[in-house]
Short mmCIF file of C-alpha atoms in Angstrom, two decimals:
data_model
loop_
_atom_site.label_atom_id
_atom_site.label_comp_id
_atom_site.label_asym_id
_atom_site.label_seq_id
_atom_site.Cartn_x
_atom_site.Cartn_y
_atom_site.Cartn_z
CA MET A 1 0.00 0.00 0.00
CA SER A 2 1.32 3.44 -0.92
CA SER A 3 1.80 6.11 1.73
CA LYS A 4 -0.98 8.18 0.13
CA ALA A 5 -3.44 5.29 0.30
CA GLU A 6 -2.42 4.60 3.91
CA ILE A 7 -2.99 8.23 4.91
CA LEU A 8 -6.42 8.29 3.25
CA LYS A 9 -7.36 5.03 4.94
CA LYS A 10 -6.45 6.45 8.36
CA ILE A 11 -8.43 9.61 7.67
CA LYS A 12 -11.53 7.56 6.79
CA GLN A 13 -11.16 5.53 9.97
CA ASN A 14 -10.94 8.62 12.16
CA GLN A 15 -14.08 10.46 11.06
CA PRO A 16 -16.27 11.89 13.81
CA GLY A 17 -19.17 9.65 14.78
CA PHE A 18 -21.79 12.37 14.78
CA VAL A 19 -23.43 14.47 12.10
CA THR A 20 -23.58 18.18 12.67
CA GLU A 21 -26.65 19.95 11.37
CA LEU A 22 -26.07 23.07 9.33
CA PRO A 23 -27.15 26.22 11.15
CA ASN A 24 -30.50 27.77 10.30
CA LEU A 25 -29.46 30.89 8.42
CA ASN A 26 -33.04 32.13 8.13
CA VAL A 27 -32.77 33.55 11.63
CA LEU A 28 -30.05 35.97 10.49
CA GLY A 29 -31.46 39.45 10.23
CA SER A 30 -34.49 38.51 12.30
CA GLU A 31 -33.17 40.31 15.36
CA HIS A 32 -35.70 43.09 14.65
CA PHE A 33 -33.07 45.74 14.12
CA ASP A 34 -33.95 48.77 12.07
CA ILE A 35 -32.89 47.77 8.55
CA LEU A 36 -33.12 51.32 7.18
CA GLN A 37 -31.07 52.85 10.00
CA THR A 38 -28.49 50.06 9.79
CA TYR A 39 -28.19 50.58 6.03
CA LYS A 40 -27.65 54.33 6.45
CA THR A 41 -25.09 53.87 9.25
CA ILE A 42 -23.02 51.31 7.35
CA LEU A 43 -23.14 53.40 4.17
CA LYS A 44 -21.85 56.45 6.05
CA ASN A 45 -19.08 54.36 7.64
CA ILE A 46 -17.78 53.25 4.25
CA GLY A 47 -17.76 56.72 2.70
CA GLY A 48 -21.18 57.00 1.09
CA ASP A 49 -24.10 59.30 1.80
CA SER A 50 -27.82 58.71 1.86
CA VAL A 51 -30.85 60.92 1.40
CA GLU A 52 -34.41 59.85 2.07
CA VAL A 53 -36.77 61.07 -0.65
CA ALA A 54 -40.46 60.75 -1.34
CA ASN A 55 -40.36 61.04 -5.14
CA TYR A 56 -38.26 61.78 -8.21
CA ASP A 57 -38.87 65.54 -7.93
CA GLU A 58 -36.98 65.56 -4.63
CA ILE A 59 -34.11 63.70 -6.31
CA ILE A 60 -34.02 66.25 -9.14
CA ASN A 61 -34.00 69.16 -6.69
CA TYR A 62 -31.23 67.57 -4.63
CA ILE A 63 -29.06 67.02 -7.71
CA LYS A 64 -29.67 70.57 -8.97
CA THR A 65 -28.57 71.90 -5.57
CA ASN A 66 -25.56 69.64 -4.95
CA TYR A 67 -24.07 68.76 -8.36
CA ALA A 68 -22.80 70.68 -11.36
CA VAL A 69 -25.78 70.19 -13.66
CA GLU A 70 -23.99 71.98 -16.49
CA LYS A 71 -21.61 69.00 -16.63
CA ARG A 72 -22.51 65.65 -18.17
CA ILE A 73 -25.11 63.69 -16.20
CA ILE A 74 -26.42 60.37 -17.50
CA SER A 75 -29.19 58.06 -16.35
CA THR A 76 -31.33 55.16 -17.48
CA ILE A 77 -34.34 56.49 -15.54
CA PRO A 78 -36.91 58.35 -17.68
CA GLU A 79 -38.20 60.34 -14.68
CA LEU A 80 -34.82 62.13 -14.54
CA SER A 81 -34.78 63.36 -18.15
CA GLU A 82 -34.96 66.97 -16.92
CA ILE A 83 -31.39 66.78 -15.58
CA ALA A 84 -29.82 63.73 -17.26
CA ARG A 85 -29.19 62.45 -20.76
CA LEU A 86 -30.98 59.19 -21.51
CA ASP A 87 -29.65 58.62 -25.06
CA TRP A 88 -26.16 57.38 -24.19
CA THR A 89 -26.64 53.65 -23.66
CA ASN A 90 -25.62 52.66 -27.21
CA ASP A 91 -22.60 54.98 -27.31
CA ASP A 92 -19.07 53.61 -27.21
CA ALA A 93 -18.14 53.06 -23.55
CA HIS A 94 -15.04 55.23 -24.07
CA SER A 95 -17.31 58.20 -24.77
CA LEU A 96 -18.43 58.10 -21.12
CA GLN A 97 -15.03 59.25 -19.85
CA ASN A 98 -16.29 62.78 -19.17
CA VAL A 99 -19.40 61.83 -17.17
CA GLU A 100 -19.73 63.80 -13.96
CA LEU A 101 -22.69 61.91 -12.47
CA THR A 102 -24.33 58.60 -13.31
CA ILE A 103 -27.74 57.93 -11.79
CA ILE A 104 -29.05 54.37 -11.76
CA LYS A 105 -31.56 52.25 -9.88
CA ALA A 106 -30.68 49.25 -7.76
CA HIS A 107 -32.82 46.14 -7.62
CA PHE A 108 -32.33 46.03 -3.84
CA GLY A 109 -29.89 46.89 -1.05
CA VAL A 110 -28.35 44.97 1.87
CA ALA A 111 -28.26 46.55 5.34
CA GLU A 112 -25.34 44.59 6.80
CA ASN A 113 -22.83 46.05 4.31
CA SER A 114 -24.84 48.71 2.43
CA ALA A 115 -24.32 46.86 -0.85
CA LEU A 116 -26.67 47.55 -3.76
CA TRP A 117 -27.46 44.86 -6.34
CA VAL A 118 -27.40 46.09 -9.94
CA THR A 119 -27.49 44.19 -13.22
CA ASP A 120 -27.09 45.11 -16.85
CA ALA A 121 -30.87 45.59 -16.98
CA VAL A 122 -30.51 48.85 -15.01
CA LEU A 123 -26.99 49.93 -15.94
CA GLY A 124 -27.28 50.90 -19.59
CA GLN A 125 -23.63 49.97 -19.96
CA ARG A 126 -21.58 47.94 -17.52
CA VAL A 127 -18.95 50.63 -17.20
CA SER A 128 -21.40 53.44 -16.34
CA PRO A 129 -21.27 53.26 -12.52
CA PHE A 130 -17.50 52.88 -12.49
CA ILE A 131 -16.34 55.54 -14.93
CA ALA A 132 -18.28 58.57 -13.68
CA GLN A 133 -16.81 61.04 -11.20
CA TYR A 134 -19.84 60.58 -8.96
CA LEU A 135 -22.50 57.91 -8.67
CA ALA A 136 -26.09 58.15 -7.46
CA ILE A 137 -28.15 55.03 -6.91
CA ILE A 138 -31.86 54.95 -6.18
CA VAL A 139 -33.33 52.12 -4.14
CA HIS A 140 -36.78 51.75 -2.65
CA LYS A 141 -36.79 51.49 1.14
CA LYS A 142 -39.04 48.44 0.88
CA ASP A 143 -36.30 46.76 -1.16
CA LEU A 144 -33.72 46.68 1.64
CA VAL A 145 -32.89 43.28 3.12
CA ALA A 146 -30.95 42.63 6.30
CA THR A 147 -28.20 40.22 5.24
CA MET A 148 -26.25 38.94 2.24
CA HIS A 149 -27.81 35.54 2.83
CA GLN A 150 -31.23 37.08 2.18
CA ALA A 151 -29.77 38.94 -0.81
CA TYR A 152 -28.57 35.74 -2.44
CA GLU A 153 -31.94 34.12 -1.78
CA ARG A 154 -33.56 37.09 -3.52
CA ILE A 155 -31.23 36.82 -6.52
CA GLY A 156 -31.95 33.08 -6.69
CA ASN A 157 -31.79 31.76 -10.23
CA GLN A 158 -32.38 35.07 -11.98
CA GLU A 159 -30.91 35.32 -15.42
CA TYR A 160 -28.66 38.29 -16.13
CA GLY A 161 -25.61 38.93 -18.26
CA PHE A 162 -23.80 41.02 -15.68
CA GLY A 163 -24.53 41.71 -12.04
CA THR A 164 -22.60 43.21 -9.17
CA PHE A 165 -22.96 44.55 -5.68
CA ILE A 166 -21.83 48.17 -5.25
CA ALA A 167 -21.06 49.45 -1.76
CA GLY A 168 -19.78 52.96 -1.20
CA PRO A 169 -17.52 55.00 -3.45
CA SER A 170 -14.39 53.52 -4.97
CA LYS A 171 -11.62 53.15 -2.40
CA THR A 172 -8.22 51.65 -1.85
CA ALA A 173 -5.73 51.55 0.99
CA ASP A 174 -2.01 50.95 0.91
CA ILE A 175 0.16 49.05 3.34
CA GLU A 176 0.52 52.18 5.46
CA GLN A 177 -3.28 52.15 5.89
CA SER A 178 -3.80 55.37 4.00
CA LEU A 179 -7.35 55.25 2.61
CA VAL A 180 -8.04 56.97 -0.71
CA LEU A 181 -11.60 57.44 -1.93
CA GLY A 182 -12.26 57.56 -5.67
CA ALA A 183 -9.06 55.75 -6.58
CA HIS A 184 -10.44 53.47 -9.28
CA GLY A 185 -13.96 54.71 -9.90
CA ALA A 186 -16.59 57.05 -8.54
CA ARG A 187 -15.20 59.55 -6.02
CA GLY A 188 -18.53 59.74 -4.25
CA LEU A 189 -21.71 57.74 -3.87
CA ILE A 190 -25.09 59.03 -2.83
CA VAL A 191 -27.95 56.61 -2.28
CA PHE A 192 -31.46 57.97 -2.63
CA LEU A 193 -33.74 55.95 -0.36
CA LEU A 194 -37.09 56.24 -2.06
CA ASP A 195 -40.42 55.79 -0.22
#
């Protein structure tokens, strides 16, 4: 018998005699914490900002007040046509290099890490949230879940060509623990929490 076979035989002989049940992950997030407040706190801690809004008019007014609307703003959301171009989705991705603000919708958000799930169905182009100077994402408050486990259950077997979780603005840190926001993508992220 080879040494490999002997080792494997000994491993098989020394297996524990009991079967451990997997933990019930459905209890995660059922601690009755405030999902909205947790989402906002985590988002702030990772460099993002949130604004609670009742409708698209409040979003438009916020953007007019806080962003340079004379610069290039793009969106896939028809309700924002007053402030954003909607006719860019078929353009060459390289033509988006001068975008100041991209505004997209998220399918849902996750409170435990403030991640937002987006797919190519809401992006227009895959590069759009990563190439702009600033990023705004709209998510309905009712579409916030507590944990990533619940997020993956929600995604389930959906079909999509591209999907990603986005949490906070782009950031990187070096070995000296110097954190830089906006290093590889959007310098800032605002999440509009829509009623």
